[in-house]
Amino acid sequence: MPTYTEQGKEFSRDMNYIPDRITREPGRSQDGWVSTGSTSGGELEAPTWPVEPGRYRLVAAKACPWANRAIIVRDLLGLEDVISMGLAGPTHDVNSWTFDLDPGGVDPVLGYERLQQAYFARYADYPRGITVPAMVDEPTKAVVTNDFPWITHDFFFEWRDHHRPDAPDLWPDDVREEMEAVMKRIFTEVNNGVYRCGFAGSQEAYEDAYDRLWTALDWLEERLTDRRYLMGDAITEADVRLFTTLARFDPVYHGHFKCNRNKLTEMPALWGYARDLFQTPGFGENTDFDQIKRHYYVVHEDINPTGIVPKGPELESWHSPHGRERL
């Protein structure tokens, strides 16, 4: 559920997650020393778990943008045979995501009806929200981490021995510093920016969030006018992180979250870029517009109390030619 700051009723996302990491070497990652701390802002010691094919289960939901990025990265890197995946349904109650897509409403590997059970297997009194994505230890059926920025980071750096031979370089060294800055702006102003609009608790907070969002989207439109992807001519983690928001923009954020200056389809560069990614293996087949709409319009009862899910917009144009090969 959304939280608000004391002044102005701005939406504030709780970024304190379970800080554990799954790494090739205990106490150290392939990208630097990580014995303590978390990019989520936590101050807890961050234990590391060993990389072991077949041991962990990614629990995700195609409806959730933060989980969707983990699904896409797992697919892009070819980790399907070494990290199993369980998918929660698009709707949930205040307690937990549920496995209502599976026969009998039970995850076939974990034997759980609710993701909450994996959290409680590790922390009997877990005090925060039950979020996806989550990495779960199959032998103990207990959650390992739900720290979503690190999950996809570690899929690349820590599981690289198990990537398929033609896996993309999602974190290229030559643009790493710039990419980190781009991803930071995308997260604060776009990924989280749409939520600041949708869950604003005052007119002032909403208008400030709206202006910030469109400043960032205009910056992205300009950036993508003369380059195929955010960092040049190859797909990176930055593209995955932006895509999951763009895919939800017209079906959800434009109306439901009041981000309605214009539609994604009215921004030539961003719309072509989004279609380019959608038509790339790993992206489109992991994007379920029906689940996306059901999640937002049914779960957010405070914004949409009727629970009515809109039939539109038209989505067939996602398959139309994008013409960005010329870049």
Short mmCIF file of N, CA and C in Angstrom, two decimals, residues 13-190:
data_model
loop_
_atom_site.label_atom_id
_atom_site.label_comp_id
_atom_site.label_asym_id
_atom_site.label_seq_id
_atom_site.Cartn_x
_atom_site.Cartn_y
_atom_site.Cartn_z
N ARG A 13 7.85 5.45 -1.68
CA ARG A 13 7.98 4.00 -1.77
C ARG A 13 8.91 3.48 -0.68
N ASP A 14 8.48 2.44 0.02
CA ASP A 14 9.33 1.78 1.00
C ASP A 14 10.36 0.93 0.26
N MET A 15 11.62 1.33 0.34
CA MET A 15 12.68 0.64 -0.38
C MET A 15 13.54 -0.23 0.52
N ASN A 16 13.01 -0.64 1.65
CA ASN A 16 13.74 -1.54 2.55
C ASN A 16 13.33 -2.97 2.25
N TYR A 17 14.24 -3.72 1.65
CA TYR A 17 13.98 -5.09 1.27
C TYR A 17 14.94 -6.03 1.99
N ILE A 18 14.69 -7.32 1.89
CA ILE A 18 15.60 -8.32 2.45
C ILE A 18 16.91 -8.23 1.67
N PRO A 19 18.02 -7.85 2.30
CA PRO A 19 19.23 -7.47 1.54
C PRO A 19 20.13 -8.62 1.13
N ASP A 20 19.73 -9.87 1.34
CA ASP A 20 20.58 -11.00 1.01
C ASP A 20 20.91 -11.02 -0.48
N ARG A 21 22.06 -11.61 -0.81
CA ARG A 21 22.50 -11.74 -2.20
C ARG A 21 22.82 -13.21 -2.48
N ILE A 22 22.66 -13.60 -3.72
CA ILE A 22 23.09 -14.93 -4.18
C ILE A 22 24.31 -14.70 -5.05
N THR A 23 25.48 -15.16 -4.58
CA THR A 23 26.74 -14.82 -5.24
C THR A 23 27.59 -16.07 -5.50
N ARG A 24 28.53 -15.93 -6.43
CA ARG A 24 29.43 -17.04 -6.77
C ARG A 24 30.42 -17.32 -5.65
N GLU A 25 30.76 -16.29 -4.88
CA GLU A 25 31.77 -16.41 -3.84
C GLU A 25 31.22 -15.80 -2.56
N PRO A 26 31.17 -16.55 -1.45
CA PRO A 26 30.59 -16.02 -0.21
C PRO A 26 31.24 -14.71 0.21
N GLY A 27 30.42 -13.70 0.52
CA GLY A 27 30.92 -12.43 1.00
C GLY A 27 31.42 -11.50 -0.07
N ARG A 28 31.40 -11.94 -1.33
CA ARG A 28 31.94 -11.12 -2.40
C ARG A 28 31.13 -11.36 -3.67
N SER A 29 30.86 -10.29 -4.40
CA SER A 29 30.20 -10.46 -5.69
C SER A 29 31.22 -10.26 -6.80
N GLN A 30 30.84 -10.63 -8.01
CA GLN A 30 31.72 -10.44 -9.16
C GLN A 30 31.81 -8.98 -9.57
N ASP A 31 31.02 -8.15 -8.91
CA ASP A 31 31.00 -6.73 -9.24
C ASP A 31 31.51 -5.87 -8.08
N GLY A 32 32.10 -6.53 -7.08
CA GLY A 32 32.63 -5.77 -5.96
C GLY A 32 32.25 -6.38 -4.62
N TRP A 33 32.86 -5.90 -3.58
CA TRP A 33 32.65 -6.43 -2.24
C TRP A 33 31.26 -6.06 -1.72
N VAL A 34 30.52 -7.04 -1.21
CA VAL A 34 29.13 -6.80 -0.80
C VAL A 34 28.80 -7.49 0.53
N SER A 35 29.70 -7.42 1.49
CA SER A 35 29.44 -8.14 2.73
C SER A 35 28.36 -7.51 3.58
N THR A 36 28.14 -6.19 3.44
CA THR A 36 27.09 -5.52 4.21
C THR A 36 26.38 -4.52 3.35
N GLY A 37 25.22 -4.10 3.82
CA GLY A 37 24.49 -3.02 3.16
C GLY A 37 23.64 -3.51 2.00
N SER A 38 22.88 -2.57 1.42
CA SER A 38 21.99 -2.87 0.31
C SER A 38 21.70 -1.60 -0.45
N THR A 39 21.57 -1.72 -1.79
CA THR A 39 21.20 -0.54 -2.57
C THR A 39 19.80 -0.07 -2.25
N SER A 40 19.04 -0.91 -1.54
CA SER A 40 17.70 -0.49 -1.17
C SER A 40 17.71 0.49 0.00
N GLY A 41 18.84 0.73 0.56
CA GLY A 41 18.92 1.71 1.63
C GLY A 41 18.96 1.10 3.02
N GLY A 42 18.91 -0.24 3.10
CA GLY A 42 18.92 -0.87 4.41
C GLY A 42 20.30 -0.84 5.04
N GLU A 43 20.33 -0.91 6.35
CA GLU A 43 21.60 -0.90 7.08
C GLU A 43 21.91 -2.27 7.65
N LEU A 44 21.08 -3.29 7.31
CA LEU A 44 21.29 -4.62 7.86
C LEU A 44 22.49 -5.29 7.19
N GLU A 45 23.10 -6.23 7.93
CA GLU A 45 24.13 -7.05 7.31
C GLU A 45 23.48 -7.86 6.20
N ALA A 46 24.17 -8.01 5.09
CA ALA A 46 23.61 -8.67 3.92
C ALA A 46 24.28 -10.03 3.71
N PRO A 47 23.71 -11.10 4.21
CA PRO A 47 24.30 -12.42 3.99
C PRO A 47 24.29 -12.78 2.51
N THR A 48 25.24 -13.63 2.11
CA THR A 48 25.27 -14.11 0.74
C THR A 48 24.98 -15.60 0.72
N TRP A 49 24.29 -16.01 -0.33
CA TRP A 49 23.93 -17.41 -0.55
C TRP A 49 24.69 -17.89 -1.78
N PRO A 50 25.03 -19.18 -1.87
CA PRO A 50 25.82 -19.66 -3.00
C PRO A 50 24.99 -19.85 -4.26
N VAL A 51 25.59 -19.52 -5.40
CA VAL A 51 24.98 -19.83 -6.69
C VAL A 51 24.95 -21.35 -6.84
N GLU A 52 23.77 -21.91 -7.02
CA GLU A 52 23.62 -23.35 -7.23
C GLU A 52 22.47 -23.58 -8.20
N PRO A 53 22.76 -24.05 -9.40
CA PRO A 53 21.68 -24.34 -10.35
C PRO A 53 20.67 -25.32 -9.76
N GLY A 54 19.40 -25.02 -9.95
CA GLY A 54 18.35 -25.89 -9.47
C GLY A 54 17.93 -25.67 -8.03
N ARG A 55 18.60 -24.75 -7.34
CA ARG A 55 18.29 -24.56 -5.92
C ARG A 55 17.22 -23.50 -5.68
N TYR A 56 17.18 -22.48 -6.50
CA TYR A 56 16.33 -21.32 -6.21
C TYR A 56 15.15 -21.21 -7.18
N ARG A 57 14.09 -20.60 -6.67
CA ARG A 57 12.89 -20.37 -7.47
C ARG A 57 12.58 -18.87 -7.48
N LEU A 58 12.51 -18.32 -8.68
CA LEU A 58 12.08 -16.94 -8.82
C LEU A 58 10.57 -16.91 -8.79
N VAL A 59 10.01 -16.25 -7.80
CA VAL A 59 8.56 -16.06 -7.74
C VAL A 59 8.28 -14.65 -8.23
N ALA A 60 7.49 -14.56 -9.27
CA ALA A 60 7.24 -13.27 -9.91
C ALA A 60 5.78 -13.19 -10.32
N ALA A 61 5.44 -12.08 -10.99
CA ALA A 61 4.10 -11.88 -11.52
C ALA A 61 4.23 -11.01 -12.76
N LYS A 62 3.63 -11.44 -13.85
CA LYS A 62 3.72 -10.66 -15.08
C LYS A 62 2.99 -9.34 -14.96
N ALA A 63 2.10 -9.22 -13.99
CA ALA A 63 1.35 -7.98 -13.80
C ALA A 63 2.21 -6.87 -13.21
N CYS A 64 3.23 -7.23 -12.42
CA CYS A 64 4.02 -6.27 -11.66
C CYS A 64 5.24 -5.81 -12.46
N PRO A 65 5.46 -4.51 -12.62
CA PRO A 65 6.61 -4.05 -13.42
C PRO A 65 7.95 -4.42 -12.81
N TRP A 66 8.06 -4.40 -11.48
CA TRP A 66 9.32 -4.72 -10.82
C TRP A 66 9.65 -6.20 -10.99
N ALA A 67 8.64 -7.06 -10.95
CA ALA A 67 8.84 -8.49 -11.15
C ALA A 67 9.02 -8.82 -12.62
N ASN A 68 8.33 -8.09 -13.48
CA ASN A 68 8.40 -8.33 -14.91
C ASN A 68 9.83 -8.18 -15.43
N ARG A 69 10.57 -7.22 -14.85
CA ARG A 69 11.96 -7.04 -15.30
C ARG A 69 12.80 -8.27 -14.97
N ALA A 70 12.53 -8.92 -13.82
CA ALA A 70 13.28 -10.13 -13.47
C ALA A 70 12.93 -11.28 -14.41
N ILE A 71 11.67 -11.38 -14.79
CA ILE A 71 11.25 -12.42 -15.74
C ILE A 71 11.97 -12.23 -17.07
N ILE A 72 12.01 -10.99 -17.54
CA ILE A 72 12.64 -10.70 -18.84
C ILE A 72 14.14 -10.97 -18.80
N VAL A 73 14.84 -10.52 -17.74
CA VAL A 73 16.29 -10.73 -17.66
C VAL A 73 16.61 -12.22 -17.57
N ARG A 74 15.87 -12.97 -16.79
CA ARG A 74 16.07 -14.42 -16.70
C ARG A 74 15.97 -15.05 -18.08
N ASP A 75 15.01 -14.61 -18.88
CA ASP A 75 14.82 -15.13 -20.22
C ASP A 75 15.95 -14.70 -21.15
N LEU A 76 16.31 -13.41 -21.13
CA LEU A 76 17.36 -12.91 -22.01
C LEU A 76 18.69 -13.63 -21.78
N LEU A 77 18.98 -13.95 -20.54
CA LEU A 77 20.27 -14.56 -20.20
C LEU A 77 20.25 -16.09 -20.33
N GLY A 78 19.07 -16.67 -20.57
CA GLY A 78 18.98 -18.11 -20.72
C GLY A 78 19.10 -18.88 -19.43
N LEU A 79 18.53 -18.33 -18.36
CA LEU A 79 18.64 -18.96 -17.05
C LEU A 79 17.43 -19.83 -16.70
N GLU A 80 16.58 -20.11 -17.68
CA GLU A 80 15.35 -20.85 -17.40
C GLU A 80 15.60 -22.23 -16.80
N ASP A 81 16.68 -22.90 -17.22
CA ASP A 81 16.93 -24.26 -16.75
C ASP A 81 17.69 -24.32 -15.44
N VAL A 82 18.21 -23.19 -14.96
CA VAL A 82 18.98 -23.20 -13.71
C VAL A 82 18.27 -22.49 -12.57
N ILE A 83 17.31 -21.61 -12.89
CA ILE A 83 16.50 -20.94 -11.87
C ILE A 83 15.04 -21.17 -12.26
N SER A 84 14.32 -21.94 -11.46
CA SER A 84 12.92 -22.21 -11.78
C SER A 84 12.09 -20.96 -11.52
N MET A 85 10.86 -20.95 -12.03
CA MET A 85 10.03 -19.77 -11.85
C MET A 85 8.59 -20.15 -11.51
N GLY A 86 8.05 -19.48 -10.52
CA GLY A 86 6.64 -19.60 -10.18
C GLY A 86 5.96 -18.27 -10.41
N LEU A 87 4.76 -18.30 -10.98
CA LEU A 87 4.07 -17.06 -11.32
C LEU A 87 2.81 -16.90 -10.48
N ALA A 88 2.74 -15.78 -9.79
CA ALA A 88 1.54 -15.42 -9.05
C ALA A 88 0.53 -14.80 -10.00
N GLY A 89 -0.73 -14.85 -9.61
CA GLY A 89 -1.78 -14.26 -10.43
C GLY A 89 -1.75 -12.75 -10.37
N PRO A 90 -2.57 -12.09 -11.19
CA PRO A 90 -2.51 -10.63 -11.29
C PRO A 90 -3.15 -9.88 -10.14
N THR A 91 -4.00 -10.52 -9.38
CA THR A 91 -4.65 -9.82 -8.27
C THR A 91 -4.23 -10.43 -6.94
N HIS A 92 -4.30 -9.63 -5.91
CA HIS A 92 -3.94 -10.11 -4.57
C HIS A 92 -4.69 -9.29 -3.54
N ASP A 93 -4.69 -9.79 -2.30
CA ASP A 93 -5.33 -9.04 -1.23
C ASP A 93 -4.26 -8.29 -0.44
N VAL A 94 -4.63 -7.74 0.70
CA VAL A 94 -3.68 -6.95 1.48
C VAL A 94 -2.56 -7.80 2.07
N ASN A 95 -2.75 -9.12 2.10
CA ASN A 95 -1.77 -9.98 2.76
C ASN A 95 -0.68 -10.50 1.83
N SER A 96 -1.04 -10.86 0.61
CA SER A 96 -0.04 -11.56 -0.19
C SER A 96 -0.46 -11.76 -1.63
N TRP A 97 0.55 -11.90 -2.49
CA TRP A 97 0.32 -12.44 -3.83
C TRP A 97 -0.04 -13.92 -3.69
N THR A 98 -0.89 -14.41 -4.59
CA THR A 98 -1.35 -15.79 -4.51
C THR A 98 -1.09 -16.53 -5.81
N PHE A 99 -1.06 -17.86 -5.72
CA PHE A 99 -0.74 -18.69 -6.89
C PHE A 99 -2.00 -19.21 -7.56
N ASP A 100 -2.93 -18.31 -7.84
CA ASP A 100 -4.20 -18.75 -8.40
C ASP A 100 -4.13 -19.12 -9.88
N LEU A 101 -2.98 -18.96 -10.53
CA LEU A 101 -2.82 -19.42 -11.91
C LEU A 101 -2.52 -20.91 -11.97
N ASP A 102 -2.09 -21.50 -10.86
CA ASP A 102 -1.71 -22.91 -10.82
C ASP A 102 -2.91 -23.78 -10.45
N PRO A 103 -2.90 -25.04 -10.89
CA PRO A 103 -4.00 -25.95 -10.51
C PRO A 103 -4.19 -26.00 -9.01
N GLY A 104 -5.42 -25.81 -8.57
CA GLY A 104 -5.71 -25.83 -7.14
C GLY A 104 -5.22 -24.61 -6.39
N GLY A 105 -4.66 -23.64 -7.13
CA GLY A 105 -4.17 -22.43 -6.49
C GLY A 105 -2.94 -22.67 -5.64
N VAL A 106 -2.13 -23.68 -6.00
CA VAL A 106 -0.94 -24.05 -5.21
C VAL A 106 0.27 -24.10 -6.13
N ASP A 107 1.37 -23.41 -5.71
CA ASP A 107 2.60 -23.48 -6.48
C ASP A 107 3.10 -24.93 -6.47
N PRO A 108 3.36 -25.51 -7.65
CA PRO A 108 3.69 -26.95 -7.70
C PRO A 108 5.03 -27.32 -7.10
N VAL A 109 5.94 -26.38 -6.94
CA VAL A 109 7.24 -26.68 -6.36
C VAL A 109 7.26 -26.39 -4.86
N LEU A 110 6.75 -25.23 -4.48
CA LEU A 110 6.79 -24.84 -3.07
C LEU A 110 5.64 -25.40 -2.26
N GLY A 111 4.54 -25.74 -2.93
CA GLY A 111 3.38 -26.24 -2.21
C GLY A 111 2.62 -25.17 -1.46
N TYR A 112 2.84 -23.91 -1.82
CA TYR A 112 2.22 -22.78 -1.14
C TYR A 112 1.05 -22.23 -1.95
N GLU A 113 0.06 -21.72 -1.21
CA GLU A 113 -1.03 -20.97 -1.84
C GLU A 113 -0.70 -19.49 -1.91
N ARG A 114 0.14 -19.04 -0.98
CA ARG A 114 0.48 -17.62 -0.88
C ARG A 114 2.00 -17.45 -0.80
N LEU A 115 2.52 -16.45 -1.47
CA LEU A 115 3.93 -16.13 -1.34
C LEU A 115 4.28 -15.78 0.10
N GLN A 116 3.32 -15.25 0.82
CA GLN A 116 3.52 -14.91 2.23
C GLN A 116 4.09 -16.08 3.02
N GLN A 117 3.74 -17.30 2.65
CA GLN A 117 4.21 -18.47 3.38
C GLN A 117 5.72 -18.62 3.28
N ALA A 118 6.30 -18.25 2.14
CA ALA A 118 7.75 -18.32 1.99
C ALA A 118 8.44 -17.28 2.87
N TYR A 119 7.83 -16.10 3.00
CA TYR A 119 8.38 -15.06 3.87
C TYR A 119 8.31 -15.51 5.33
N PHE A 120 7.17 -16.07 5.73
CA PHE A 120 7.01 -16.50 7.11
C PHE A 120 7.89 -17.71 7.43
N ALA A 121 8.28 -18.48 6.42
CA ALA A 121 9.18 -19.60 6.66
C ALA A 121 10.56 -19.10 7.06
N ARG A 122 10.88 -17.88 6.68
CA ARG A 122 12.18 -17.27 7.04
C ARG A 122 12.03 -16.34 8.24
N TYR A 123 10.98 -15.53 8.24
CA TYR A 123 10.72 -14.56 9.31
C TYR A 123 9.27 -14.73 9.76
N ALA A 124 9.10 -15.33 10.91
CA ALA A 124 7.74 -15.63 11.38
C ALA A 124 6.89 -14.38 11.55
N ASP A 125 7.52 -13.26 11.81
CA ASP A 125 6.77 -12.01 12.01
C ASP A 125 7.22 -10.95 11.01
N TYR A 126 7.43 -11.33 9.75
CA TYR A 126 7.91 -10.38 8.74
C TYR A 126 7.00 -9.16 8.70
N PRO A 127 7.55 -7.96 8.94
CA PRO A 127 6.70 -6.79 9.17
C PRO A 127 6.34 -5.97 7.93
N ARG A 128 6.94 -6.27 6.79
CA ARG A 128 6.74 -5.43 5.62
C ARG A 128 5.84 -6.11 4.59
N GLY A 129 5.65 -5.44 3.47
CA GLY A 129 4.80 -6.00 2.43
C GLY A 129 5.40 -7.23 1.79
N ILE A 130 4.53 -8.13 1.33
CA ILE A 130 4.97 -9.34 0.63
C ILE A 130 5.07 -8.99 -0.85
N THR A 131 6.29 -8.82 -1.33
CA THR A 131 6.49 -8.29 -2.68
C THR A 131 7.07 -9.32 -3.63
N VAL A 132 6.81 -9.09 -4.92
CA VAL A 132 7.49 -9.79 -6.00
C VAL A 132 8.34 -8.78 -6.74
N PRO A 133 9.47 -9.23 -7.32
CA PRO A 133 9.98 -10.60 -7.35
C PRO A 133 10.60 -11.02 -6.02
N ALA A 134 10.64 -12.32 -5.82
CA ALA A 134 11.30 -12.87 -4.64
C ALA A 134 12.05 -14.13 -5.06
N MET A 135 13.25 -14.27 -4.56
CA MET A 135 14.01 -15.49 -4.75
C MET A 135 13.78 -16.38 -3.53
N VAL A 136 13.38 -17.62 -3.77
CA VAL A 136 13.05 -18.54 -2.70
C VAL A 136 13.98 -19.75 -2.76
N ASP A 137 14.47 -20.16 -1.60
CA ASP A 137 15.32 -21.34 -1.48
C ASP A 137 14.42 -22.57 -1.50
N GLU A 138 14.53 -23.40 -2.54
CA GLU A 138 13.62 -24.53 -2.67
C GLU A 138 13.77 -25.57 -1.55
N PRO A 139 14.99 -25.89 -1.09
CA PRO A 139 15.09 -26.91 -0.03
C PRO A 139 14.36 -26.51 1.25
N THR A 140 14.45 -25.22 1.64
CA THR A 140 13.80 -24.79 2.88
C THR A 140 12.46 -24.11 2.63
N LYS A 141 12.18 -23.81 1.35
CA LYS A 141 10.96 -23.11 0.94
C LYS A 141 10.83 -21.75 1.62
N ALA A 142 11.98 -21.14 1.93
CA ALA A 142 12.01 -19.84 2.61
C ALA A 142 12.55 -18.77 1.65
N VAL A 143 12.05 -17.57 1.80
CA VAL A 143 12.50 -16.47 0.95
C VAL A 143 13.97 -16.17 1.21
N VAL A 144 14.70 -15.86 0.15
CA VAL A 144 16.09 -15.46 0.26
C VAL A 144 16.19 -13.94 0.19
N THR A 145 15.60 -13.35 -0.84
CA THR A 145 15.65 -11.90 -1.01
C THR A 145 14.48 -11.45 -1.89
N ASN A 146 14.06 -10.23 -1.65
CA ASN A 146 13.08 -9.58 -2.53
C ASN A 146 13.62 -8.23 -3.01
N ASP A 147 14.94 -8.06 -2.94
CA ASP A 147 15.59 -6.79 -3.28
C ASP A 147 15.70 -6.70 -4.81
N PHE A 148 14.66 -6.20 -5.46
CA PHE A 148 14.53 -6.34 -6.91
C PHE A 148 15.67 -5.73 -7.73
N PRO A 149 16.28 -4.59 -7.34
CA PRO A 149 17.40 -4.10 -8.18
C PRO A 149 18.57 -5.07 -8.19
N TRP A 150 18.83 -5.72 -7.04
CA TRP A 150 19.95 -6.64 -6.97
C TRP A 150 19.66 -7.96 -7.67
N ILE A 151 18.40 -8.38 -7.69
CA ILE A 151 18.07 -9.67 -8.29
C ILE A 151 18.50 -9.71 -9.75
N THR A 152 18.13 -8.69 -10.53
CA THR A 152 18.51 -8.71 -11.95
C THR A 152 20.00 -8.43 -12.13
N HIS A 153 20.55 -7.57 -11.29
CA HIS A 153 22.00 -7.31 -11.31
C HIS A 153 22.75 -8.63 -11.13
N ASP A 154 22.34 -9.43 -10.16
CA ASP A 154 23.05 -10.67 -9.85
C ASP A 154 22.77 -11.77 -10.87
N PHE A 155 21.60 -11.74 -11.50
CA PHE A 155 21.37 -12.67 -12.61
C PHE A 155 22.48 -12.50 -13.65
N PHE A 156 22.91 -11.28 -13.87
CA PHE A 156 23.95 -11.04 -14.87
C PHE A 156 25.34 -11.35 -14.33
N PHE A 157 25.71 -10.77 -13.21
CA PHE A 157 27.08 -10.89 -12.73
C PHE A 157 27.37 -12.21 -12.03
N GLU A 158 26.47 -12.69 -11.24
CA GLU A 158 26.76 -13.87 -10.40
C GLU A 158 26.42 -15.20 -11.07
N TRP A 159 25.48 -15.18 -12.01
CA TRP A 159 25.07 -16.41 -12.68
C TRP A 159 25.67 -16.51 -14.08
N ARG A 160 26.69 -15.74 -14.39
CA ARG A 160 27.20 -15.67 -15.77
C ARG A 160 27.76 -17.00 -16.25
N ASP A 161 28.21 -17.88 -15.36
CA ASP A 161 28.71 -19.19 -15.77
C ASP A 161 27.59 -20.03 -16.39
N HIS A 162 26.36 -19.63 -16.16
CA HIS A 162 25.22 -20.41 -16.62
C HIS A 162 24.42 -19.68 -17.70
N HIS A 163 24.92 -18.53 -18.18
CA HIS A 163 24.24 -17.83 -19.26
C HIS A 163 24.35 -18.64 -20.55
N ARG A 164 23.39 -18.44 -21.44
CA ARG A 164 23.53 -19.06 -22.75
C ARG A 164 24.64 -18.34 -23.52
N PRO A 165 25.26 -19.01 -24.50
CA PRO A 165 26.44 -18.43 -25.16
C PRO A 165 26.20 -17.07 -25.81
N ASP A 166 25.00 -16.84 -26.32
CA ASP A 166 24.75 -15.57 -27.02
C ASP A 166 23.98 -14.57 -26.15
N ALA A 167 24.07 -14.72 -24.84
CA ALA A 167 23.36 -13.80 -23.93
C ALA A 167 23.89 -12.39 -24.10
N PRO A 168 23.00 -11.39 -24.06
CA PRO A 168 23.45 -10.00 -24.23
C PRO A 168 24.26 -9.51 -23.04
N ASP A 169 25.14 -8.56 -23.30
CA ASP A 169 25.91 -7.91 -22.25
C ASP A 169 25.06 -6.79 -21.67
N LEU A 170 24.32 -7.09 -20.63
CA LEU A 170 23.37 -6.13 -20.08
C LEU A 170 24.03 -5.04 -19.24
N TRP A 171 25.30 -5.23 -18.85
CA TRP A 171 26.02 -4.23 -18.06
C TRP A 171 27.39 -3.97 -18.69
N PRO A 172 27.44 -3.39 -19.87
CA PRO A 172 28.73 -3.19 -20.56
C PRO A 172 29.64 -2.23 -19.80
N ASP A 173 30.89 -2.61 -19.69
CA ASP A 173 31.85 -1.82 -18.92
C ASP A 173 32.06 -0.42 -19.49
N ASP A 174 32.05 -0.29 -20.81
CA ASP A 174 32.42 0.98 -21.40
C ASP A 174 31.38 2.09 -21.20
N VAL A 175 30.15 1.71 -20.84
CA VAL A 175 29.13 2.74 -20.59
C VAL A 175 28.54 2.61 -19.19
N ARG A 176 29.22 1.86 -18.35
CA ARG A 176 28.65 1.51 -17.04
C ARG A 176 28.32 2.74 -16.20
N GLU A 177 29.22 3.69 -16.11
CA GLU A 177 29.00 4.85 -15.26
C GLU A 177 27.80 5.67 -15.75
N GLU A 178 27.75 5.91 -17.06
CA GLU A 178 26.63 6.65 -17.61
C GLU A 178 25.33 5.87 -17.45
N MET A 179 25.38 4.56 -17.64
CA MET A 179 24.19 3.74 -17.52
C MET A 179 23.61 3.78 -16.11
N GLU A 180 24.47 3.77 -15.12
CA GLU A 180 24.01 3.86 -13.73
C GLU A 180 23.24 5.17 -13.52
N ALA A 181 23.75 6.26 -14.09
CA ALA A 181 23.07 7.55 -13.95
C ALA A 181 21.74 7.55 -14.69
N VAL A 182 21.71 6.96 -15.88
CA VAL A 182 20.47 6.87 -16.65
C VAL A 182 19.44 6.05 -15.90
N MET A 183 19.85 4.91 -15.35
CA MET A 183 18.91 4.05 -14.63
C MET A 183 18.39 4.73 -13.37
N LYS A 184 19.24 5.49 -12.70
CA LYS A 184 18.80 6.20 -11.51
C LYS A 184 17.71 7.20 -11.86
N ARG A 185 17.91 7.94 -12.95
CA ARG A 185 16.89 8.92 -13.33
C ARG A 185 15.61 8.23 -13.79
N ILE A 186 15.75 7.12 -14.52
CA ILE A 186 14.57 6.38 -14.95
C ILE A 186 13.78 5.87 -13.75
N PHE A 187 14.49 5.36 -12.76
CA PHE A 187 13.78 4.85 -11.58
C PHE A 187 13.05 5.96 -10.84
N THR A 188 13.76 7.01 -10.50
CA THR A 188 13.15 8.05 -9.66
C THR A 188 12.07 8.83 -10.39
N GLU A 189 12.28 9.11 -11.68
CA GLU A 189 11.38 10.01 -12.40
C GLU A 189 10.32 9.30 -13.25
N VAL A 190 10.59 8.05 -13.66
CA VAL A 190 9.65 7.36 -14.55
C VAL A 190 9.06 6.12 -13.88
#
